[in-house]
mmCIF file of C-alpha atoms (C1' of nucleotides) and ligand atoms in Angstrom:
data_model
loop_
_atom_site.group_PDB
_atom_site.id
_atom_site.type_symbol
_atom_site.label_atom_id
_atom_site.label_comp_id
_atom_site.label_asym_id
_atom_site.label_seq_id
_atom_site.Cartn_x
_atom_site.Cartn_y
_atom_site.Cartn_z
ATOM 1 C CA MET I 2 233.706 -183.470 40.701
ATOM 2 C CA LYS I 3 236.760 -185.789 40.402
ATOM 3 C CA ASP I 4 235.891 -185.849 36.695
ATOM 4 C CA GLN I 5 236.120 -182.111 36.744
ATOM 5 C CA ILE I 6 239.558 -182.231 38.560
ATOM 6 C CA ALA I 7 240.750 -184.498 36.399
ATOM 7 C CA VAL I 8 239.969 -182.532 33.209
ATOM 8 C CA PHE I 9 241.236 -179.376 34.728
ATOM 9 C CA ASN I 10 244.659 -181.175 35.309
ATOM 10 C CA GLU I 11 245.072 -182.095 31.870
ATOM 11 C CA CYS I 12 244.212 -178.974 30.439
ATOM 12 C CA ALA I 13 246.437 -177.223 32.983
ATOM 13 C CA ARG I 14 249.261 -179.803 31.850
ATOM 14 C CA ARG I 15 248.443 -179.099 28.185
ATOM 15 C CA LYS I 16 249.306 -175.490 28.964
ATOM 16 C CA GLY I 17 252.063 -175.773 30.956
ATOM 17 C CA LEU I 18 250.765 -174.344 33.922
ATOM 18 C CA LYS I 19 252.282 -174.716 37.402
ATOM 19 C CA ASN I 20 250.421 -176.039 40.222
ATOM 20 C CA THR I 21 249.639 -173.602 43.112
ATOM 21 C CA SER I 22 247.997 -173.721 46.394
ATOM 22 C CA GLN I 23 245.581 -170.586 45.542
ATOM 23 C CA ARG I 24 244.403 -172.392 42.389
ATOM 24 C CA THR I 25 243.942 -175.728 44.186
ATOM 25 C CA LEU I 26 241.826 -173.856 46.967
ATOM 26 C CA ILE I 27 239.943 -172.004 44.393
ATOM 27 C CA LEU I 28 238.803 -175.003 42.512
ATOM 28 C CA LYS I 29 237.667 -176.846 45.480
ATOM 29 C CA ALA I 30 235.652 -173.887 46.653
ATOM 30 C CA PHE I 31 234.152 -173.449 43.308
ATOM 31 C CA LEU I 32 233.154 -177.105 42.858
ATOM 32 C CA SER I 33 232.099 -177.850 46.565
ATOM 33 C CA SER I 34 228.906 -175.709 45.790
ATOM 34 C CA PRO I 35 226.327 -175.811 43.273
ATOM 35 C CA SER I 36 226.052 -172.034 43.316
ATOM 36 C CA HIS I 37 226.125 -169.368 40.680
ATOM 37 C CA TYR I 38 228.809 -167.529 41.871
ATOM 38 C CA SER I 39 230.244 -164.110 40.757
ATOM 39 C CA THR I 40 234.114 -163.390 41.051
ATOM 40 C CA GLU I 41 233.197 -161.185 44.131
ATOM 41 C CA ASP I 42 230.918 -163.747 45.840
ATOM 42 C CA LEU I 43 233.904 -166.044 45.565
ATOM 43 C CA TYR I 44 236.424 -163.787 46.649
ATOM 44 C CA LEU I 45 234.735 -162.918 49.780
ATOM 45 C CA LYS I 46 233.637 -166.255 50.595
ATOM 46 C CA LEU I 47 237.454 -167.536 50.106
ATOM 47 C CA ARG I 48 238.605 -164.430 52.082
ATOM 48 C CA LYS I 49 237.031 -165.470 55.380
ATOM 49 C CA ASN I 50 239.517 -168.387 55.861
ATOM 50 C CA HIS I 51 242.616 -167.338 53.477
ATOM 51 C CA PRO I 52 242.604 -163.261 53.910
ATOM 52 C CA LYS I 53 245.785 -162.840 51.835
ATOM 53 C CA ILE I 54 243.822 -164.248 48.449
ATOM 54 C CA GLY I 55 243.608 -161.761 45.841
ATOM 55 C CA TYR I 56 240.583 -160.627 43.659
ATOM 56 C CA ALA I 57 242.640 -161.024 40.414
ATOM 57 C CA THR I 58 243.426 -164.522 41.317
ATOM 58 C CA VAL I 59 240.298 -165.620 41.892
ATOM 59 C CA HIS I 60 239.085 -164.003 38.523
ATOM 60 C CA ARG I 61 241.778 -165.474 36.620
ATOM 61 C CA ALA I 62 241.031 -168.836 37.829
ATOM 62 C CA LEU I 63 237.494 -168.555 37.077
ATOM 63 C CA LYS I 64 238.143 -167.457 33.734
ATOM 64 C CA LEU I 65 240.634 -170.312 33.479
ATOM 65 C CA PHE I 66 238.058 -172.977 34.571
ATOM 66 C CA ALA I 67 235.726 -171.991 31.572
ATOM 67 C CA GLU I 68 238.615 -172.210 29.353
ATOM 68 C CA CYS I 69 239.189 -175.750 30.175
ATOM 69 C CA GLY I 70 235.620 -176.459 30.095
ATOM 70 C CA ILE I 71 234.736 -177.084 33.623
ATOM 71 C CA ALA I 72 232.759 -173.945 34.432
ATOM 72 C CA VAL I 73 230.292 -171.774 32.527
ATOM 73 C CA GLU I 74 230.146 -168.210 32.179
ATOM 74 C CA LEU I 75 226.415 -166.820 32.832
ATOM 75 C CA ASP I 76 225.271 -163.264 32.655
ATOM 76 C CA PHE I 77 221.782 -162.854 34.367
ATOM 77 C CA GLY I 78 221.687 -158.965 33.413
ATOM 78 C CA ASP I 79 222.527 -157.876 36.936
ATOM 79 C CA GLY I 80 226.191 -156.316 35.677
ATOM 80 C CA GLN I 81 227.875 -159.343 37.151
ATOM 81 C CA THR I 82 229.395 -162.482 35.290
ATOM 82 C CA ARG I 83 228.447 -165.595 37.334
ATOM 83 C CA PHE I 84 230.040 -168.681 36.810
ATOM 84 C CA GLU I 85 228.706 -172.380 37.551
ATOM 85 C CA PRO I 86 230.454 -175.741 37.586
ATOM 86 C CA LEU I 87 229.669 -177.507 34.204
ATOM 87 C CA THR I 88 228.377 -181.073 34.806
ATOM 88 C CA ILE I 89 229.145 -182.820 31.485
ATOM 89 C CA GLY I 90 226.115 -183.604 29.506
ATOM 90 C CA GLN I 91 223.629 -182.083 31.963
ATOM 91 C CA HIS I 92 222.706 -178.616 30.161
ATOM 92 C CA HIS I 93 220.324 -176.686 31.754
ATOM 93 C CA ASP I 94 218.599 -173.066 31.567
ATOM 94 C CA HIS I 95 217.543 -170.699 34.366
ATOM 95 C CA LEU I 96 214.648 -169.269 36.279
ATOM 96 C CA VAL I 97 215.682 -166.096 37.743
ATOM 97 C CA CYS I 98 213.880 -164.395 40.458
ATOM 98 C CA THR I 99 213.746 -160.783 40.206
ATOM 99 C CA GLU I 100 212.734 -160.061 43.685
ATOM 100 C CA CYS I 101 215.165 -162.502 45.725
ATOM 101 C CA GLY I 102 217.446 -163.247 43.249
ATOM 102 C CA SER I 103 217.415 -167.071 43.518
ATOM 103 C CA ILE I 104 218.230 -169.134 40.630
ATOM 104 C CA THR I 105 216.262 -172.401 39.805
ATOM 105 C CA GLU I 106 217.521 -174.775 37.028
ATOM 106 C CA PHE I 107 215.183 -176.032 34.213
ATOM 107 C CA SER I 108 215.716 -178.472 31.370
ATOM 108 C CA GLU I 109 213.029 -179.051 28.433
ATOM 109 C CA PRO I 110 214.296 -181.344 25.516
ATOM 110 C CA ARG I 111 211.291 -180.482 23.736
ATOM 111 C CA ILE I 112 212.357 -176.689 23.967
ATOM 112 C CA GLU I 113 215.798 -177.628 22.682
ATOM 113 C CA GLU I 114 214.494 -179.609 19.958
ATOM 114 C CA LEU I 115 212.562 -176.716 18.586
ATOM 115 C CA GLN I 116 215.325 -174.462 19.066
ATOM 116 C CA GLU I 117 216.873 -176.863 16.502
ATOM 117 C CA GLN I 118 214.264 -176.686 13.989
ATOM 118 C CA VAL I 119 213.940 -172.842 14.240
ATOM 119 C CA ALA I 120 217.698 -172.429 13.552
ATOM 120 C CA ALA I 121 217.501 -175.112 10.801
ATOM 121 C CA GLN I 122 215.058 -173.018 9.034
ATOM 122 C CA HIS I 123 217.294 -170.193 9.142
ATOM 123 C CA GLY I 124 220.425 -171.983 7.814
ATOM 124 C CA PHE I 125 221.860 -171.303 11.287
ATOM 125 C CA LYS I 126 224.321 -173.408 13.010
ATOM 126 C CA ILE I 127 223.835 -173.116 17.034
ATOM 127 C CA GLU I 128 226.990 -173.114 18.760
ATOM 128 C CA ARG I 129 225.579 -172.085 22.190
ATOM 129 C CA HIS I 130 222.382 -170.653 23.492
ATOM 130 C CA ARG I 131 220.968 -168.858 26.261
ATOM 131 C CA HIS I 132 217.461 -169.238 27.525
ATOM 132 C CA GLU I 133 216.262 -167.639 30.903
ATOM 133 C CA LEU I 134 213.049 -166.522 32.173
ATOM 134 C CA TYR I 135 212.703 -163.485 34.617
ATOM 135 C CA GLY I 136 209.869 -163.254 37.279
ATOM 136 C CA LEU I 137 208.831 -164.407 40.775
ATOM 137 C CA CYS I 138 209.736 -167.266 42.551
ATOM 138 C CA SER I 139 207.225 -169.225 44.203
ATOM 139 C CA LYS I 140 208.563 -167.956 47.804
ATOM 140 C CA CYS I 141 208.156 -164.237 46.311
ATOM 141 C CA ILE I 142 204.707 -164.979 44.829
ATOM 142 C CA GLY I 143 203.768 -166.035 48.656
ATOM 143 C CA ARG I 144 205.322 -162.876 50.013
ATOM 144 C CA GLY I 145 203.715 -160.587 47.435
ATOM 145 C CA MET W 24 204.978 -146.062 15.025
ATOM 146 C CA LYS W 25 202.119 -143.553 15.416
ATOM 147 C CA ASP W 26 201.101 -145.623 18.218
ATOM 148 C CA GLN W 27 204.353 -145.338 19.807
ATOM 149 C CA ILE W 28 204.955 -141.720 19.159
ATOM 150 C CA ALA W 29 201.426 -141.706 21.145
ATOM 151 C CA VAL W 30 202.408 -144.008 24.067
ATOM 152 C CA PHE W 31 205.616 -142.006 24.762
ATOM 153 C CA ASN W 32 203.934 -138.487 24.563
ATOM 154 C CA GLU W 33 201.620 -139.904 27.185
ATOM 155 C CA CYS W 34 204.463 -141.144 29.134
ATOM 156 C CA ALA W 35 206.290 -138.212 29.173
ATOM 157 C CA ARG W 36 202.954 -136.265 30.125
ATOM 158 C CA ARG W 37 202.670 -138.264 33.166
ATOM 159 C CA LYS W 38 206.512 -137.856 34.142
ATOM 160 C CA GLY W 39 206.140 -133.975 33.671
ATOM 161 C CA LEU W 40 208.734 -134.120 31.177
ATOM 162 C CA LYS W 41 209.193 -130.879 28.664
ATOM 163 C CA ASN W 42 209.081 -131.147 24.925
ATOM 164 C CA THR W 43 212.736 -130.614 23.034
ATOM 165 C CA SER W 44 213.935 -130.941 19.581
ATOM 166 C CA GLN W 45 216.731 -133.351 20.608
ATOM 167 C CA ARG W 46 214.222 -135.966 22.253
ATOM 168 C CA THR W 47 212.018 -135.565 19.152
ATOM 169 C CA LEU W 48 214.821 -136.211 16.685
ATOM 170 C CA ILE W 49 216.270 -139.276 18.766
ATOM 171 C CA LEU W 50 212.889 -140.631 18.824
ATOM 172 C CA LYS W 51 212.132 -140.422 15.098
ATOM 173 C CA ALA W 52 215.723 -141.896 14.565
ATOM 174 C CA PHE W 53 215.143 -144.576 16.829
ATOM 175 C CA LEU W 54 211.782 -145.578 15.146
ATOM 176 C CA SER W 55 212.552 -145.267 11.558
ATOM 177 C CA SER W 56 214.652 -148.206 11.745
ATOM 178 C CA PRO W 57 213.761 -151.932 12.761
ATOM 179 C CA SER W 58 217.793 -151.965 13.943
ATOM 180 C CA HIS W 59 219.244 -153.041 17.113
ATOM 181 C CA TYR W 60 221.041 -150.068 18.125
ATOM 182 C CA SER W 61 223.644 -149.519 20.763
ATOM 183 C CA THR W 62 223.788 -146.041 22.463
ATOM 184 C CA GLU W 63 227.099 -145.486 20.444
ATOM 185 C CA ASP W 64 225.562 -146.744 17.157
ATOM 186 C CA LEU W 65 222.450 -144.166 17.198
ATOM 187 C CA TYR W 66 224.868 -141.588 18.514
ATOM 188 C CA LEU W 67 227.234 -141.670 15.762
ATOM 189 C CA LYS W 68 224.159 -142.047 13.019
ATOM 190 C CA LEU W 69 222.702 -138.883 14.348
ATOM 191 C CA ARG W 70 225.970 -136.867 14.777
ATOM 192 C CA LYS W 71 226.034 -136.880 11.102
ATOM 193 C CA ASN W 72 223.359 -134.604 10.427
ATOM 194 C CA HIS W 73 223.376 -133.011 13.952
ATOM 195 C CA PRO W 74 226.909 -132.604 15.312
ATOM 196 C CA LYS W 75 225.972 -130.940 18.660
ATOM 197 C CA ILE W 76 223.979 -133.688 19.983
ATOM 198 C CA GLY W 77 225.637 -135.062 23.323
ATOM 199 C CA TYR W 78 226.209 -138.691 23.614
ATOM 200 C CA ALA W 79 224.435 -138.527 27.490
ATOM 201 C CA THR W 80 221.415 -137.026 25.868
ATOM 202 C CA VAL W 81 221.062 -140.064 23.425
ATOM 203 C CA HIS W 82 221.770 -142.408 26.121
ATOM 204 C CA ARG W 83 219.008 -140.675 28.370
ATOM 205 C CA ALA W 84 216.436 -140.830 25.751
ATOM 206 C CA LEU W 85 217.038 -144.451 25.099
ATOM 207 C CA LYS W 86 216.468 -145.588 28.549
ATOM 208 C CA LEU W 87 213.621 -143.369 28.678
ATOM 209 C CA PHE W 88 212.083 -145.091 25.821
ATOM 210 C CA ALA W 89 212.425 -148.308 27.652
ATOM 211 C CA GLU W 90 211.082 -146.965 30.875
ATOM 212 C CA CYS W 91 208.119 -145.887 28.925
ATOM 213 C CA GLY W 92 207.476 -148.987 26.949
ATOM 214 C CA ILE W 93 208.386 -148.374 23.646
ATOM 215 C CA ALA W 94 211.777 -149.677 23.413
ATOM 216 C CA VAL W 95 213.372 -153.225 24.693
ATOM 217 C CA GLU W 96 216.977 -152.977 26.257
ATOM 218 C CA LEU W 97 219.011 -156.259 24.608
ATOM 219 C CA ASP W 98 222.304 -157.769 25.616
ATOM 220 C CA PHE W 99 224.147 -159.993 23.328
ATOM 221 C CA GLY W 100 226.920 -160.365 25.660
ATOM 222 C CA ASP W 101 229.390 -158.035 23.592
ATOM 223 C CA GLY W 102 229.956 -155.570 26.043
ATOM 224 C CA GLN W 103 227.273 -153.084 24.477
ATOM 225 C CA THR W 104 223.485 -152.542 25.223
ATOM 226 C CA ARG W 105 221.083 -152.465 22.492
ATOM 227 C CA PHE W 106 217.666 -151.223 22.158
ATOM 228 C CA GLU W 107 215.069 -151.948 19.808
ATOM 229 C CA PRO W 108 211.698 -150.533 19.056
ATOM 230 C CA LEU W 109 209.087 -152.527 20.791
ATOM 231 C CA THR W 110 206.209 -153.374 18.469
ATOM 232 C CA ILE W 111 203.052 -154.151 20.658
ATOM 233 C CA GLY W 112 202.316 -157.863 20.696
ATOM 234 C CA GLN W 113 205.003 -158.637 18.330
ATOM 235 C CA HIS W 114 207.395 -160.686 20.802
ATOM 236 C CA HIS W 115 210.492 -162.188 19.043
ATOM 237 C CA ASP W 116 213.879 -163.832 20.067
ATOM 238 C CA HIS W 117 216.981 -163.597 18.204
ATOM 239 C CA LEU W 118 219.967 -165.410 16.287
ATOM 240 C CA VAL W 119 223.115 -163.632 16.590
ATOM 241 C CA CYS W 120 225.928 -164.498 14.432
ATOM 242 C CA THR W 121 229.448 -164.951 16.399
ATOM 243 C CA GLU W 122 231.138 -164.230 13.063
ATOM 244 C CA CYS W 123 229.682 -161.330 11.473
ATOM 245 C CA GLY W 124 227.571 -159.977 14.128
ATOM 246 C CA SER W 125 224.221 -160.162 12.299
ATOM 247 C CA ILE W 126 221.116 -160.479 14.008
ATOM 248 C CA THR W 127 217.934 -162.217 13.072
ATOM 249 C CA GLU W 128 214.632 -162.311 14.582
ATOM 250 C CA PHE W 129 212.588 -165.689 15.535
ATOM 251 C CA SER W 130 209.159 -166.549 16.932
ATOM 252 C CA GLU W 131 208.128 -169.751 18.175
ATOM 253 C CA PRO W 132 204.845 -169.999 19.763
ATOM 254 C CA ARG W 133 205.384 -173.608 20.658
ATOM 255 C CA ILE W 134 208.492 -172.366 22.712
ATOM 256 C CA GLU W 135 206.673 -169.733 24.489
ATOM 257 C CA GLU W 136 204.164 -172.373 25.527
ATOM 258 C CA LEU W 137 206.465 -174.808 26.926
ATOM 259 C CA GLN W 138 208.162 -171.895 28.492
ATOM 260 C CA GLU W 139 204.746 -171.307 30.218
ATOM 261 C CA GLN W 140 204.675 -174.772 31.308
ATOM 262 C CA VAL W 141 208.083 -175.144 32.909
ATOM 263 C CA ALA W 142 207.401 -171.943 34.603
ATOM 264 C CA ALA W 143 204.283 -173.097 36.002
ATOM 265 C CA GLN W 144 205.939 -176.644 37.032
ATOM 266 C CA HIS W 145 208.037 -174.529 39.152
ATOM 267 C CA GLY W 146 205.195 -172.217 40.589
ATOM 268 C CA PHE W 147 207.133 -169.279 39.031
ATOM 269 C CA LYS W 148 205.635 -166.321 37.445
ATOM 270 C CA ILE W 149 207.363 -165.152 34.279
ATOM 271 C CA GLU W 150 207.737 -161.428 33.966
ATOM 272 C CA ARG W 151 210.124 -161.326 30.713
ATOM 273 C CA HIS W 152 212.563 -163.871 29.055
ATOM 274 C CA ARG W 153 215.513 -164.111 27.073
ATOM 275 C CA HIS W 154 216.408 -166.409 24.475
ATOM 276 C CA GLU W 155 219.174 -165.995 22.127
ATOM 277 C CA LEU W 156 220.831 -168.544 19.872
ATOM 278 C CA TYR W 157 224.451 -167.851 19.316
ATOM 279 C CA GLY W 158 226.226 -169.302 16.448
ATOM 280 C CA LEU W 159 227.005 -169.157 12.631
ATOM 281 C CA CYS W 160 224.373 -167.537 9.949
ATOM 282 C CA SER W 161 223.664 -169.044 6.927
ATOM 283 C CA LYS W 162 226.236 -166.393 5.140
ATOM 284 C CA CYS W 163 229.228 -167.025 7.422
ATOM 285 C CA ILE W 164 228.693 -171.252 7.025
ATOM 286 C CA GLY W 165 229.146 -170.626 3.085
ATOM 287 C CA ARG W 166 232.385 -168.689 3.895
ATOM 288 C CA GLY W 167 233.748 -171.002 6.414
ATOM 289 C "C1'" DT C 2 270.320 -179.852 47.254
ATOM 290 C "C1'" DT C 3 270.947 -176.170 43.970
ATOM 291 C "C1'" DA C 4 270.733 -172.740 40.504
ATOM 292 C "C1'" DG C 5 268.441 -171.417 36.518
ATOM 293 C "C1'" DT C 6 264.160 -170.703 34.354
ATOM 294 C "C1'" DT C 7 259.500 -170.220 33.896
ATOM 295 C "C1'" DT C 8 254.744 -169.267 35.801
ATOM 296 C "C1'" DC C 9 252.204 -167.207 39.549
ATOM 297 C "C1'" DT C 10 250.561 -163.858 42.641
ATOM 298 C "C1'" DG C 11 248.002 -159.639 44.422
ATOM 299 C "C1'" DA C 12 248.282 -154.605 44.756
ATOM 300 C "C1'" DA C 13 247.988 -151.269 42.127
ATOM 301 C "C1'" DT C 14 246.502 -149.556 37.387
ATOM 302 C "C1'" DG C 15 244.257 -149.260 32.954
ATOM 303 C "C1'" DT C 16 239.896 -150.199 30.238
ATOM 304 C "C1'" DC C 17 235.688 -149.164 28.744
ATOM 305 C "C1'" DA C 18 230.706 -148.501 28.554
ATOM 306 C "C1'" DA C 19 227.240 -146.652 31.549
ATOM 307 C "C1'" DT C 20 225.904 -143.361 34.520
ATOM 308 C "C1'" DT C 21 226.016 -138.742 37.155
ATOM 309 C "C1'" DT C 22 227.590 -133.986 37.997
ATOM 310 C "C1'" DC C 23 226.469 -129.088 36.917
ATOM 311 C "C1'" DA C 24 226.656 -124.750 34.906
ATOM 312 C "C1'" DA C 25 224.009 -122.856 30.902
ATOM 313 C "C1'" DT C 26 220.109 -123.455 28.084
ATOM 314 C "C1'" DT C 27 215.420 -123.929 26.644
ATOM 315 C "C1'" DT C 28 210.563 -124.819 27.760
ATOM 316 C "C1'" DT C 29 206.541 -124.197 30.125
ATOM 317 C "C1'" DC C 30 203.127 -121.640 32.524
ATOM 318 C "C1'" DC C 31 201.312 -117.307 34.563
ATOM 319 C "C1'" DG L 22 208.012 -110.807 29.562
ATOM 320 C "C1'" DG L 23 209.617 -113.318 33.690
ATOM 321 C "C1'" DA L 24 210.208 -117.242 37.085
ATOM 322 C "C1'" DA L 25 210.313 -121.963 37.745
ATOM 323 C "C1'" DA L 26 211.314 -126.315 36.063
ATOM 324 C "C1'" DA L 27 213.429 -129.529 33.278
ATOM 325 C "C1'" DT L 28 217.170 -130.358 29.554
ATOM 326 C "C1'" DT L 29 221.321 -130.430 27.509
ATOM 327 C "C1'" DG L 30 226.257 -131.664 26.690
ATOM 328 C "C1'" DA L 31 230.949 -131.617 27.893
ATOM 329 C "C1'" DA L 32 233.469 -133.466 31.668
ATOM 330 C "C1'" DA L 33 233.861 -136.203 35.634
ATOM 331 C "C1'" DT L 34 232.940 -140.698 38.087
ATOM 332 C "C1'" DT L 35 231.427 -145.430 38.801
ATOM 333 C "C1'" DG L 36 232.114 -150.229 38.572
ATOM 334 C "C1'" DA L 37 233.316 -154.485 36.579
ATOM 335 C "C1'" DC L 38 236.528 -156.614 34.166
ATOM 336 C "C1'" DA L 39 241.208 -156.987 32.398
ATOM 337 C "C1'" DT L 40 245.991 -156.105 32.723
ATOM 338 C "C1'" DT L 41 250.773 -154.802 34.680
ATOM 339 C "C1'" DC L 42 254.752 -155.617 37.003
ATOM 340 C "C1'" DA L 43 257.960 -156.805 40.682
ATOM 341 C "C1'" DG L 44 258.779 -159.939 44.253
ATOM 342 C "C1'" DA L 45 257.498 -165.006 45.299
ATOM 343 C "C1'" DA L 46 256.693 -169.734 44.188
ATOM 344 C "C1'" DA L 47 256.982 -173.920 41.148
ATOM 345 C "C1'" DC L 48 259.214 -176.907 38.316
ATOM 346 C "C1'" DT L 49 263.746 -178.656 35.812
ATOM 347 C "C1'" DA L 50 268.060 -180.632 35.158
ATOM 348 C "C1'" DA L 51 272.132 -181.052 37.139
HETATM 349 MN MN1 MN J 227 222.794 -173.560 36.730
HETATM 350 MN MN1 MN J 228 214.676 -157.736 17.214
HETATM 351 ZN ZN1 ZN J 229 212.255 -164.981 44.754
HETATM 352 ZN ZN1 ZN J 230 227.222 -164.125 10.105
#
DNA sequence: TTAGTTTCTGAATGTCAATTTCAATTTTCC
DNA sequence: GGAAAATTGAAATTGACATTCAGAAACTAA
């Protein structure tokens, strides 16, 4: 979190960006929760205490965070791009519940390793990947 | 292919759909190629020989094929949904080249197995999944 | 501080694929 | 053949994302 703010400040400096109260506000709100926010989500959350904030400002800030490497863009196929804080060296993938929308994280080094082997077999160089399991979370199985 | 037409016909019958030349045409064009078509792609291809076909008709047909289980919807994050014929029991995932857009298929049972284990550990029931590797294909590495 | 320059903000507008509308057409079934 | 139901395709709409632009705010160097 401190790290992420430092990384962002350095990135902003390099880009010649100015410090604004809005961006600081959005950054803190974004980092203060491990959630997987859409622009809409974060905009609505911020608007409760800061009714003047604009949707476009939130959107631009999230894209900027991704550019600066402190956020990752996620797409779970529901038509809304989501963002999550990137914890350096802490890659993970997701379990997405199709019933309640809850998101759980997982990390499986053996899958990552096999993935590399598959790519190597095809002479393919992986830049990034996406691995999502869709289905019912334990709560929703119980309710079924 | 014969199987897929039979599956579709049964699905259409159950839904009380009528037979139309357009849908037959779209179905044949769709099944006759292993490509990963967007609506736009298939529409443009069909229009060469059938200038009167409508974009909406192609789009509705592709969605219908997916509903009937003979097509899968794919999203490689380029803003266009793609469709590919579903070969029963022949699941595969994809390598997507970020340079030339080429799509290669892969299948790795050990990954599928580990995936199931991960889900089981979380009490999660997988309905479907998505596993895509983005990066440079062998051709594009050569050109790099 | 102050004037000058650059960036930022947010309401409005534009973009683009996906989806819907609707009047005319086609299919299906008596 | 004729009525009822589904289909078609051009056009309009939707919804998320992206951009525009005029006024506001932040920096910079006297
Ligand atoms: Mn996550
Ligand atoms: Mn494929
Ligand atoms: Zn759930
Ligand atoms: Zn390539």
